[in-house]
């Protein structure tokens, strides 16, 4: 009887596992790309595809999809989720465009389902849940720093109900958040193989945080299951972007052991494919030799740009430790770098502690005009005035095609500004707006009040006609390989500017300390005498009577001593 039950249980487990494995697939990829400014770009991508409806019941039984994240998605009626934790700034003018763009700090934006109710409450609870999942300070996200952009952040996946209602979108940023090891560890636990096997085993905290730029991202959306898009499936992409500096490495020669502290031992057994791509396009101008010999050489032509990549199939490894290395000649060669068609920067102008100005410079290096969308998310303690908005292109006043402005409210909502511009060819467009320095309540200052307050990055969205310096994935693609020979009529790009640091009028927080010290000193000096007076008993001491004979003896003894 027991043998029959064990046999039936074994058959049931095999059937269930076979059913689950046919529903979801997992892919791991790594792209290594030398940059023109003496840096190396390393991009890890882990993709999970799951053919399951986005219902709360579906996430109770997961095979490759992380159940911890699935329960959050099902509970809060999430249609699309994007979160990034970034340290450092991506230099567009020198490095081109990354595969996944991210602003310094933490950035979170979510599309809720059309039938979701009480979105403000769900948004707050979602931030708290993700805060616990990723060990980040997302619990500081609330209505006072969240907004619903109408044009910039559109869904990247399949949308069932049209037209879109931006009231189901929430966006927030915490530019001051610092990314560290405590974020990387729970992020890796969402992977099917954790960090024990596969490409995730290269993500050692001691190695990846010693970079000029590092970013963790998590993107969830629905994609078409087939060409006709008759049904949809879930796509979860976890990515890590790293930029290594050759000065930190010590030389231009790099290897897995030098970058990640170890070689690659084996692939993830749950992965459908495990591939590594090395961009060798610059080998013609700056020659270098890579070892071992790649399994394949791929030539990709996309939007007028041609790339050559060496491909390594990890599943063809035969028990050897893979240590891909690049060796440059001893004589250094400098290659010219063509700036990307679109990049921007942002800074604060003005003087004094009463008025200021936020300036955004947008550079159009293309030979034709470009339409861009500028999104500004300004905190409530930086009051801006729409009538002071000024736009100049090459010194000439320019009018926006469209603009939307929602003024902020103190301690309730931030300032929201979205502008549609047409940039002239080969131009520099300056967008500026004035603001006031305001006083805050003393409880609203952070512990290091004199450090200042951060203002999040601006988001600039455009549709580029060429793919020069562009390495992003197409919207209809999942893997890095889907970007090879993927020419389109245009290429969607988003550029994040720098975060800004503003110093508001700050009270002298040392005064309470001085007052406390002075008060304690006065109390201590006054307490001692008062305590002695009120607690000690005063007893009258009666002098002892001395006889006449004893007095005479004392008198004669004094005279004898004096003689």
Coordinates of C-alpha atoms in Angstrom, one line a residue:
X1 CA 0.0 0.0 0.0
X2 CA 2.8 2.4 1.0
X3 CA 4.7 1.5 -2.2
X4 CA 1.7 2.3 -4.4
X5 CA 1.1 5.6 -2.6
X6 CA 4.8 6.5 -3.1
X7 CA 4.6 5.6 -6.7
X8 CA 1.5 7.7 -7.3
X9 CA 3.0 10.6 -5.5
X10 CA 6.2 10.4 -7.6
X11 CA 4.1 10.4 -10.8
X12 CA 2.1 13.4 -9.6
X13 CA 5.2 15.4 -8.8
X14 CA 6.7 14.6 -12.2
X15 CA 3.5 15.6 -14.0
X16 CA 3.3 18.9 -12.1
X17 CA 6.9 19.7 -12.6
X18 CA 6.6 18.9 -16.3
X19 CA 3.5 21.2 -16.5
X20 CA 5.3 24.0 -14.7
X21 CA 8.4 23.8 -16.8
X22 CA 6.4 24.1 -20.0
X23 CA 4.8 27.3 -18.7
X24 CA 7.9 29.4 -17.8
X25 CA 11.4 29.9 -19.2
X26 CA 14.5 31.5 -17.8
X27 CA 17.3 33.2 -19.7
X28 CA 20.6 34.7 -18.5
X29 CA 22.8 37.0 -20.6
X30 CA 25.9 39.2 -20.1
X31 CA 27.1 41.9 -22.4
X32 CA 30.6 43.4 -22.1
X33 CA 31.3 46.6 -24.1
X34 CA 34.5 48.7 -24.0
X35 CA 33.6 52.4 -23.9
X36 CA 35.5 55.2 -25.5
X37 CA 36.4 57.0 -22.3
X38 CA 38.6 54.4 -20.7
X39 CA 35.7 52.4 -19.1
X40 CA 34.1 49.0 -19.6
X41 CA 30.4 48.5 -19.6
X42 CA 29.1 45.2 -18.1
X43 CA 25.3 44.5 -18.4
X44 CA 23.7 41.4 -16.8
X45 CA 20.2 40.5 -17.7
X46 CA 18.1 37.7 -16.3
X47 CA 14.7 37.2 -18.0
X48 CA 11.8 35.1 -16.9
X49 CA 8.8 34.4 -19.1
X50 CA 5.7 33.0 -17.6
X51 CA 2.5 32.0 -19.4
X52 CA 0.1 32.8 -16.6
X53 CA -2.7 35.3 -16.0
X54 CA -1.9 38.2 -13.6
X55 CA -4.3 37.1 -10.9
X56 CA -3.5 36.7 -7.2
X57 CA -4.3 32.9 -7.4
X58 CA -1.8 32.3 -10.2
X59 CA 1.2 33.5 -8.0
X60 CA 0.5 30.9 -5.3
X61 CA 2.2 28.2 -7.4
X62 CA 5.4 29.4 -9.0
X63 CA 8.2 27.4 -10.6
X64 CA 10.8 29.9 -11.9
X65 CA 9.0 33.1 -11.2
X66 CA 9.8 34.5 -7.7
X67 CA 6.8 33.9 -5.5
X68 CA 7.6 36.8 -3.1
X69 CA 7.3 39.3 -6.0
X70 CA 4.4 37.5 -7.5
X71 CA 2.3 37.8 -4.4
X72 CA 2.9 41.5 -4.3
X73 CA 1.9 41.9 -8.0
X74 CA -1.3 39.9 -7.5
X75 CA -2.3 41.6 -4.3
X76 CA -2.0 45.2 -5.4
X77 CA -3.4 44.8 -9.0
X78 CA -0.2 45.7 -10.8
X79 CA -0.2 45.8 -14.5
X80 CA 3.4 47.0 -15.0
X81 CA 6.2 47.6 -12.5
X82 CA 9.6 49.4 -12.9
X83 CA 12.0 49.9 -10.1
X84 CA 15.7 50.9 -10.2
X85 CA 18.4 51.4 -7.5
X86 CA 21.4 53.3 -8.8
X87 CA 24.7 54.6 -7.5
X88 CA 26.6 57.0 -9.7
X89 CA 25.7 59.0 -12.8
X90 CA 25.6 57.7 -16.4
X91 CA 27.6 60.0 -18.7
X92 CA 25.6 60.0 -21.9
X93 CA 28.0 62.4 -23.7
X94 CA 30.9 60.0 -23.3
X95 CA 29.3 56.5 -22.9
X96 CA 26.3 56.7 -25.2
X97 CA 23.0 55.2 -24.2
X98 CA 22.7 52.3 -21.7
X99 CA 20.5 49.3 -22.3
X100 CA 18.4 50.2 -19.3
X101 CA 18.4 53.9 -18.2
X102 CA 18.2 54.8 -14.5
X103 CA 18.4 57.9 -12.4
X104 CA 20.7 58.2 -9.4
X105 CA 19.0 56.9 -6.2
X106 CA 15.7 55.0 -6.3
X107 CA 13.1 55.4 -9.0
X108 CA 9.7 53.6 -8.9
X109 CA 6.8 53.8 -11.3
X110 CA 3.8 51.5 -11.6
X111 CA 0.8 51.1 -13.8
X112 CA -2.2 49.7 -11.9
X113 CA -4.9 47.7 -13.6
X114 CA -8.0 49.6 -14.9
X115 CA -10.3 47.9 -12.3
X116 CA -8.0 48.7 -9.4
X117 CA -9.7 50.6 -6.6
X118 CA -8.2 53.1 -4.0
X119 CA -4.9 53.5 -6.0
X120 CA -3.4 55.9 -3.4
X121 CA -3.7 53.4 -0.7
X122 CA -2.4 50.5 -2.8
X123 CA 0.5 52.7 -4.0
X124 CA 1.6 53.4 -0.4
X125 CA 1.2 49.7 0.6
X126 CA 3.1 48.6 -2.6
X127 CA 6.0 50.9 -1.6
X128 CA 6.1 49.5 1.9
X129 CA 6.1 45.9 0.5
X130 CA 8.9 46.5 -2.0
X131 CA 10.8 48.2 0.8
X132 CA 10.8 45.0 2.8
X133 CA 11.5 42.9 -0.3
X134 CA 14.5 44.8 -1.5
X135 CA 15.7 46.2 1.9
X136 CA 15.4 49.8 0.6
X137 CA 13.9 52.9 2.1
X138 CA 10.9 52.9 -0.2
X139 CA 8.6 53.4 2.8
X140 CA 9.4 57.2 2.4
X141 CA 7.3 57.2 -0.8
X142 CA 3.9 58.8 -0.2
X143 CA 1.5 61.3 -1.8
X144 CA 3.8 64.2 -1.1
X145 CA 6.5 63.0 -3.5
X146 CA 4.4 61.0 -6.0
X147 CA 2.7 62.2 -9.3
X148 CA 1.0 60.8 -12.3
X149 CA 2.7 61.9 -15.6
X150 CA 0.4 62.1 -18.5
X151 CA 2.8 61.7 -21.4
X152 CA 6.3 60.6 -20.4
X153 CA 6.0 57.2 -18.8
X154 CA 3.8 55.2 -21.1
X155 CA 3.3 51.4 -20.7
X156 CA 6.1 49.3 -22.4
X157 CA 4.0 46.1 -22.6
X158 CA 0.6 45.0 -23.8
X159 CA -2.3 47.2 -22.8
X160 CA -5.8 45.8 -23.0
X161 CA -8.0 48.8 -22.4
X162 CA -7.6 51.9 -24.5
X163 CA -7.4 54.9 -24.1
X164 CA -5.0 55.0 -21.2
X165 CA -5.9 56.8 -18.0
X166 CA -2.9 58.4 -16.3
X167 CA -4.7 58.3 -13.0
X168 CA -3.7 54.6 -12.8
X169 CA 0.0 55.6 -13.0
X170 CA 2.2 56.5 -10.0
X171 CA 5.8 57.7 -10.2
X172 CA 8.2 58.6 -7.4
X173 CA 11.9 59.1 -6.9
X174 CA 14.2 59.1 -3.9
X175 CA 17.4 60.7 -5.2
X176 CA 19.2 60.5 -1.8
X177 CA 18.9 56.7 -1.4
X178 CA 22.2 54.8 -1.5
X179 CA 22.6 51.4 -3.1
X180 CA 24.7 48.9 -1.1
X181 CA 25.1 45.2 -0.3
X182 CA 21.8 44.9 1.6
X183 CA 20.0 45.7 -1.6
X184 CA 22.0 43.2 -3.8
X185 CA 21.5 40.2 -1.6
X186 CA 17.6 40.1 -1.6
X187 CA 17.7 41.1 -5.3
X188 CA 19.7 37.9 -6.1
X189 CA 17.4 35.8 -4.1
X190 CA 14.6 36.5 -6.6
X191 CA 16.6 34.5 -9.3
X192 CA 15.9 30.8 -9.8
X193 CA 19.4 29.8 -9.1
X194 CA 20.1 32.5 -6.6
X195 CA 23.8 33.4 -6.7
X196 CA 25.1 29.8 -6.4
X197 CA 25.3 29.0 -10.1
X198 CA 25.1 30.8 -13.4
X199 CA 26.0 34.4 -14.3
X200 CA 24.7 35.6 -10.9
X201 CA 27.6 33.9 -9.2
X202 CA 29.8 36.7 -10.7
X203 CA 27.9 39.4 -8.8
X204 CA 30.1 39.7 -5.7
X205 CA 29.4 42.8 -3.7
X206 CA 33.0 43.5 -3.1
X207 CA 33.7 43.7 -6.8
X208 CA 30.6 45.4 -8.3
X209 CA 30.4 48.2 -5.8
X210 CA 34.0 49.3 -6.7
X211 CA 32.7 50.8 -9.9
X212 CA 32.0 54.3 -11.3
X213 CA 28.4 53.3 -11.9
X214 CA 26.2 50.5 -10.7
X215 CA 22.5 50.0 -11.0
X216 CA 20.0 47.3 -10.1
X217 CA 16.7 47.2 -11.9
X218 CA 13.5 45.1 -11.9
X219 CA 11.0 45.4 -14.7
X220 CA 7.7 43.5 -15.0
X221 CA 5.3 43.8 -17.9
X222 CA 2.9 41.8 -20.1
X223 CA 4.1 40.9 -23.6
X224 CA 2.5 39.2 -26.6
X225 CA 2.7 35.5 -26.7
X226 CA 2.8 35.3 -30.5
X227 CA 3.0 37.5 -33.5
X228 CA -0.8 38.0 -33.7
X229 CA -0.8 39.0 -30.0
X230 CA -3.9 36.8 -29.4
X231 CA -2.8 36.2 -25.8
X232 CA -0.2 37.7 -23.4
X233 CA 2.4 36.4 -20.9
X234 CA 4.4 37.9 -18.1
X235 CA 7.9 39.1 -18.6
X236 CA 10.2 39.8 -15.6
X237 CA 13.6 41.3 -16.4
X238 CA 16.2 41.7 -13.6
X239 CA 19.3 43.6 -14.8
X240 CA 22.6 44.9 -13.3
X241 CA 24.5 47.7 -15.1
X242 CA 28.2 48.3 -14.2
X243 CA 30.8 50.6 -15.5
X244 CA 34.4 49.8 -14.5
X245 CA 37.2 52.4 -14.7
X246 CA 40.5 51.2 -16.1
X247 CA 42.3 53.5 -13.6
X248 CA 40.6 51.6 -10.7
X249 CA 41.5 48.3 -12.4
X250 CA 45.1 49.3 -12.8
X251 CA 45.3 48.7 -16.6
X252 CA 43.2 48.4 -19.7
X253 CA 43.6 44.6 -19.6
X254 CA 40.6 43.0 -18.0
X255 CA 39.3 39.6 -17.2
X256 CA 36.6 37.9 -15.2
X257 CA 38.9 37.4 -12.3
X258 CA 39.9 41.1 -12.4
X259 CA 36.3 42.4 -12.7
X260 CA 34.3 40.0 -10.6
X261 CA 37.0 38.3 -8.4
X262 CA 36.5 34.8 -9.9
X263 CA 35.8 32.9 -13.1
X264 CA 32.5 31.4 -14.2
X265 CA 32.2 27.9 -12.8
X266 CA 29.0 26.7 -14.5
X267 CA 25.7 27.8 -15.9
X268 CA 22.3 27.9 -14.2
X269 CA 20.7 24.4 -14.8
X270 CA 17.2 26.0 -14.9
X271 CA 18.2 28.4 -17.7
X272 CA 17.0 27.8 -21.2
X273 CA 20.0 29.6 -22.6
X274 CA 23.2 31.2 -21.0
X275 CA 25.1 33.5 -23.3
X276 CA 27.9 36.0 -23.0
X277 CA 28.5 38.7 -25.6
X278 CA 31.6 40.8 -26.0
X279 CA 31.4 43.9 -28.2
X280 CA 34.6 43.9 -30.3
X281 CA 33.6 46.7 -32.7
X282 CA 36.4 48.9 -31.4
X283 CA 38.9 46.2 -32.2
X284 CA 39.5 47.9 -35.6
X285 CA 40.6 51.3 -34.0
X286 CA 41.8 50.1 -30.6
X287 CA 43.0 46.5 -31.2
X288 CA 42.8 44.0 -28.3
X289 CA 42.8 40.2 -28.1
X290 CA 40.1 38.2 -26.3
X291 CA 40.6 34.7 -24.9
X292 CA 39.3 32.0 -25.1
X293 CA 38.1 31.8 -28.7
X294 CA 34.4 32.6 -28.9
X295 CA 31.8 30.1 -30.2
X296 CA 30.5 32.6 -32.8
X297 CA 31.0 36.0 -34.3
X298 CA 27.8 38.1 -34.8
X299 CA 27.5 41.2 -37.1
X300 CA 24.6 43.4 -36.2
X301 CA 23.4 46.2 -38.4
X302 CA 20.8 48.5 -36.8
X303 CA 19.6 51.9 -37.7
X304 CA 22.8 52.9 -39.6
X305 CA 25.1 51.5 -36.9
X306 CA 27.1 48.3 -37.3
X307 CA 28.3 46.2 -34.3
X308 CA 30.5 43.1 -34.1
X309 CA 30.1 40.8 -31.1
X310 CA 31.8 37.7 -29.9
X311 CA 29.4 35.1 -28.5
X312 CA 30.1 32.5 -25.8
X313 CA 27.6 29.8 -25.1
X314 CA 28.1 28.8 -21.5
X315 CA 26.2 25.6 -21.9
X316 CA 28.9 24.3 -24.2
X317 CA 31.5 24.5 -21.4
X318 CA 33.0 21.2 -20.6
X319 CA 33.6 21.5 -16.8
X320 CA 36.3 24.2 -17.3
X321 CA 36.3 27.6 -15.4
X322 CA 35.5 30.3 -17.9
X323 CA 37.7 33.3 -17.6
X324 CA 37.2 35.7 -20.5
X325 CA 40.0 38.1 -20.8
X326 CA 41.0 41.0 -23.1
X327 CA 44.6 42.0 -23.7
X328 CA 45.6 45.4 -25.2
X329 CA 49.0 46.2 -26.7
X330 CA 51.5 48.1 -24.6
X331 CA 51.2 51.2 -26.8
X332 CA 48.0 53.0 -25.9
X333 CA 45.8 54.4 -28.7
X334 CA 43.2 57.1 -28.3
X335 CA 40.0 56.7 -30.4
X336 CA 37.6 59.6 -31.2
X337 CA 34.2 59.5 -29.7
X338 CA 31.2 60.9 -31.5
X339 CA 28.6 62.3 -29.0
X340 CA 25.1 60.8 -29.0
X341 CA 22.3 62.7 -30.8
X342 CA 20.7 63.7 -27.6
X343 CA 22.0 64.4 -24.1
X344 CA 21.3 66.9 -21.3
X345 CA 22.4 68.2 -18.0
X346 CA 20.8 70.2 -15.2
X347 CA 22.0 72.6 -12.5
X348 CA 20.9 75.3 -10.1
X349 CA 21.6 79.0 -10.8
X350 CA 21.0 82.2 -8.9
X351 CA 22.5 83.8 -5.8
X352 CA 21.5 84.5 -2.2
X353 CA 19.1 82.5 -0.1
X354 CA 15.8 84.0 -1.4
X355 CA 15.5 83.2 -5.1
X356 CA 16.9 80.6 -7.4
X357 CA 16.7 79.1 -10.8
X358 CA 16.6 75.5 -12.2
X359 CA 18.3 75.3 -15.6
X360 CA 18.1 72.3 -17.9
X361 CA 20.3 72.2 -21.0
X362 CA 19.3 69.8 -23.8
X363 CA 21.8 69.2 -26.6
X364 CA 20.6 68.1 -30.1
X365 CA 23.7 66.9 -32.1
X366 CA 21.5 65.5 -34.9
X367 CA 21.4 67.2 -38.3
X368 CA 17.6 67.3 -38.1
X369 CA 15.1 68.6 -35.5
X370 CA 14.0 66.4 -32.7
X371 CA 10.8 66.4 -30.7
X372 CA 11.5 65.8 -27.0
X373 CA 9.3 65.6 -23.9
X374 CA 10.7 67.1 -20.6
X375 CA 9.3 65.9 -17.3
X376 CA 10.1 67.8 -14.1
X377 CA 9.2 66.3 -10.7
X378 CA 10.0 69.0 -8.1
X379 CA 9.4 68.5 -4.4
X380 CA 6.8 70.6 -2.6
X381 CA 9.5 72.6 -0.7
X382 CA 10.8 74.0 -4.0
X383 CA 8.0 76.3 -5.2
X384 CA 8.3 77.2 -8.9
X385 CA 6.3 79.7 -10.9
X386 CA 5.1 78.9 -14.4
X387 CA 5.2 82.6 -15.5
X388 CA 9.0 82.5 -15.1
X389 CA 9.4 79.6 -17.5
X390 CA 11.9 80.6 -20.3
X391 CA 13.0 78.5 -23.3
X392 CA 15.9 79.5 -25.6
X393 CA 17.5 77.6 -28.5
X394 CA 20.8 79.0 -29.7
X395 CA 19.9 82.3 -28.1
X396 CA 16.4 82.6 -29.7
X397 CA 13.2 82.4 -27.8
X398 CA 11.2 79.2 -28.4
X399 CA 7.6 78.4 -27.6
X400 CA 6.7 74.9 -26.4
X401 CA 4.4 72.8 -28.5
X402 CA 2.5 71.7 -25.4
X403 CA 2.9 72.0 -21.7
X404 CA 1.1 70.8 -18.6
X405 CA 1.7 72.2 -15.1
X406 CA 0.1 71.2 -11.8
X407 CA 1.3 73.4 -8.9
X408 CA 2.4 71.7 -5.8
X409 CA 0.9 72.0 -2.3
X410 CA 3.0 72.2 0.8
X411 CA 3.3 68.8 2.4
X412 CA 0.6 67.4 0.1
X413 CA 1.9 67.0 -3.5
X414 CA 5.0 67.9 -5.6
X415 CA 5.2 70.3 -8.5
X416 CA 4.6 68.6 -11.9
X417 CA 5.7 70.1 -15.2
X418 CA 5.7 68.4 -18.6
X419 CA 6.8 70.2 -21.8
X420 CA 6.8 69.1 -25.4
X421 CA 9.6 70.8 -27.4
X422 CA 10.9 70.7 -30.9
X423 CA 14.7 71.1 -30.8
X424 CA 16.3 72.8 -33.8
X425 CA 19.2 70.8 -35.5
X426 CA 22.6 71.2 -34.0
X427 CA 21.3 73.3 -31.1
X428 CA 21.5 73.8 -27.4
X429 CA 18.1 74.4 -25.8
X430 CA 18.0 76.0 -22.3
X431 CA 14.9 75.6 -20.2
X432 CA 14.8 77.6 -17.0
X433 CA 12.3 78.3 -14.2
X434 CA 12.5 80.3 -11.0
X435 CA 11.8 79.1 -7.5
X436 CA 11.9 80.4 -3.9
X437 CA 13.8 79.2 -0.9
X438 CA 11.3 78.4 1.8
X439 CA 11.4 77.8 5.5
X440 CA 10.5 74.4 6.9
X441 CA 9.4 73.3 10.3
X442 CA 12.3 72.2 12.4
X443 CA 11.1 68.6 12.6
X444 CA 11.2 68.4 8.7
X445 CA 14.9 68.8 8.5
X446 CA 17.0 65.6 8.1
X447 CA 19.7 64.7 10.7
X448 CA 22.4 66.3 8.6
X449 CA 20.4 69.4 7.8
X450 CA 23.4 71.4 6.5
X451 CA 24.1 68.8 3.8
X452 CA 21.1 70.0 1.9
X453 CA 18.0 68.6 0.1
X454 CA 18.0 66.6 -3.1
X455 CA 16.0 67.3 -6.2
X456 CA 15.4 64.4 -8.5
X457 CA 16.5 64.0 -12.1
X458 CA 14.6 65.3 -15.1
X459 CA 13.4 62.7 -17.6
X460 CA 13.8 63.6 -21.3
X461 CA 12.0 61.3 -23.8
X462 CA 12.5 61.3 -27.5
X463 CA 12.2 59.2 -30.6
X464 CA 15.6 59.0 -32.4
X465 CA 15.7 58.3 -36.2
X466 CA 19.2 56.6 -35.9
X467 CA 20.7 54.0 -33.6
X468 CA 24.1 55.7 -33.2
X469 CA 25.4 55.0 -29.7
X470 CA 22.1 53.2 -29.0
X471 CA 22.2 49.8 -27.4
X472 CA 18.6 49.6 -25.9
X473 CA 16.3 46.6 -26.5
X474 CA 13.3 47.0 -28.8
X475 CA 9.9 47.2 -27.1
X476 CA 8.9 43.9 -28.8
X477 CA 12.1 42.1 -27.7
X478 CA 13.1 40.4 -24.5
X479 CA 16.7 39.2 -24.9
X480 CA 19.8 41.0 -25.7
X481 CA 19.9 38.9 -28.9
X482 CA 16.6 40.5 -30.0
X483 CA 18.4 43.8 -30.5
X484 CA 20.7 42.4 -33.1
X485 CA 19.8 43.4 -36.7
X486 CA 16.6 45.0 -35.2
X487 CA 16.2 48.1 -37.4
X488 CA 13.1 50.1 -36.7
X489 CA 11.6 53.4 -38.0
X490 CA 12.6 55.0 -34.7
X491 CA 14.2 54.3 -31.4
X492 CA 12.7 55.3 -28.1
X493 CA 15.3 56.8 -25.7
X494 CA 15.0 58.3 -22.3
X495 CA 17.7 60.5 -20.7
X496 CA 18.0 61.2 -17.0
X497 CA 19.9 64.3 -15.8
X498 CA 21.9 64.8 -12.7
X499 CA 20.3 65.1 -9.3
X500 CA 20.6 68.6 -7.7
X501 CA 21.5 69.6 -4.2
X502 CA 19.8 72.6 -2.7
X503 CA 20.5 74.3 0.6
X504 CA 17.4 75.7 2.2
X505 CA 17.5 78.3 5.1
X506 CA 18.7 76.1 8.0
X507 CA 18.3 77.1 11.7
X508 CA 21.2 76.8 14.0
X509 CA 20.6 73.4 15.5
X510 CA 23.5 73.9 17.9
X511 CA 21.5 76.4 20.0
X512 CA 19.4 73.7 21.7
X513 CA 22.6 72.0 22.7
X514 CA 24.0 75.1 24.1
X515 CA 20.8 75.9 26.0
X516 CA 20.7 72.4 27.4
X517 CA 24.3 72.6 28.6
X518 CA 23.7 76.0 30.2
X519 CA 20.5 74.9 31.8
X520 CA 22.1 71.8 33.2
X521 CA 25.0 73.8 34.6
X522 CA 22.7 76.2 36.3
X523 CA 20.6 73.5 37.8
X524 CA 23.7 71.6 39.0
X525 CA 25.2 74.7 40.7
X526 CA 21.9 75.5 42.3
X527 CA 20.9 72.0 43.2
X528 CA 23.9 71.3 45.5
X529 CA 23.4 74.1 48.0
X530 CA 19.7 73.8 48.0
X531 CA 20.0 70.0 48.6
X532 CA 22.3 70.6 51.5
X533 CA 20.1 73.2 53.1
X534 CA 16.9 71.2 52.7
X535 CA 18.2 67.7 53.7
X536 CA 20.8 68.4 56.5
X537 CA 19.8 68.8 60.1
X538 CA 21.2 71.8 62.1
X539 CA 22.2 70.6 65.6
X540 CA 23.3 73.1 68.3
X541 CA 26.5 72.0 69.9
X542 CA 26.9 72.8 73.6
X543 CA 30.4 73.9 74.5
X544 CA 32.1 71.8 77.2
X545 CA 32.7 73.5 80.6
X546 CA 36.3 73.6 81.8
X547 CA 37.2 73.8 85.5
X548 CA 39.3 76.7 86.9
X549 CA 42.3 74.5 87.7
X550 CA 42.4 73.1 84.2
X551 CA 42.4 76.7 82.8
X552 CA 45.3 77.7 85.0
X553 CA 47.3 74.6 83.9
X554 CA 46.7 75.6 80.3
X555 CA 47.8 79.1 80.9
X556 CA 51.1 78.2 82.7
X557 CA 51.9 75.6 80.0
X558 CA 51.6 78.3 77.3
X559 CA 54.0 80.6 79.2
X560 CA 56.5 77.8 79.7
X561 CA 56.6 77.1 76.0
X562 CA 57.0 80.8 75.2
X563 CA 60.0 81.1 77.5

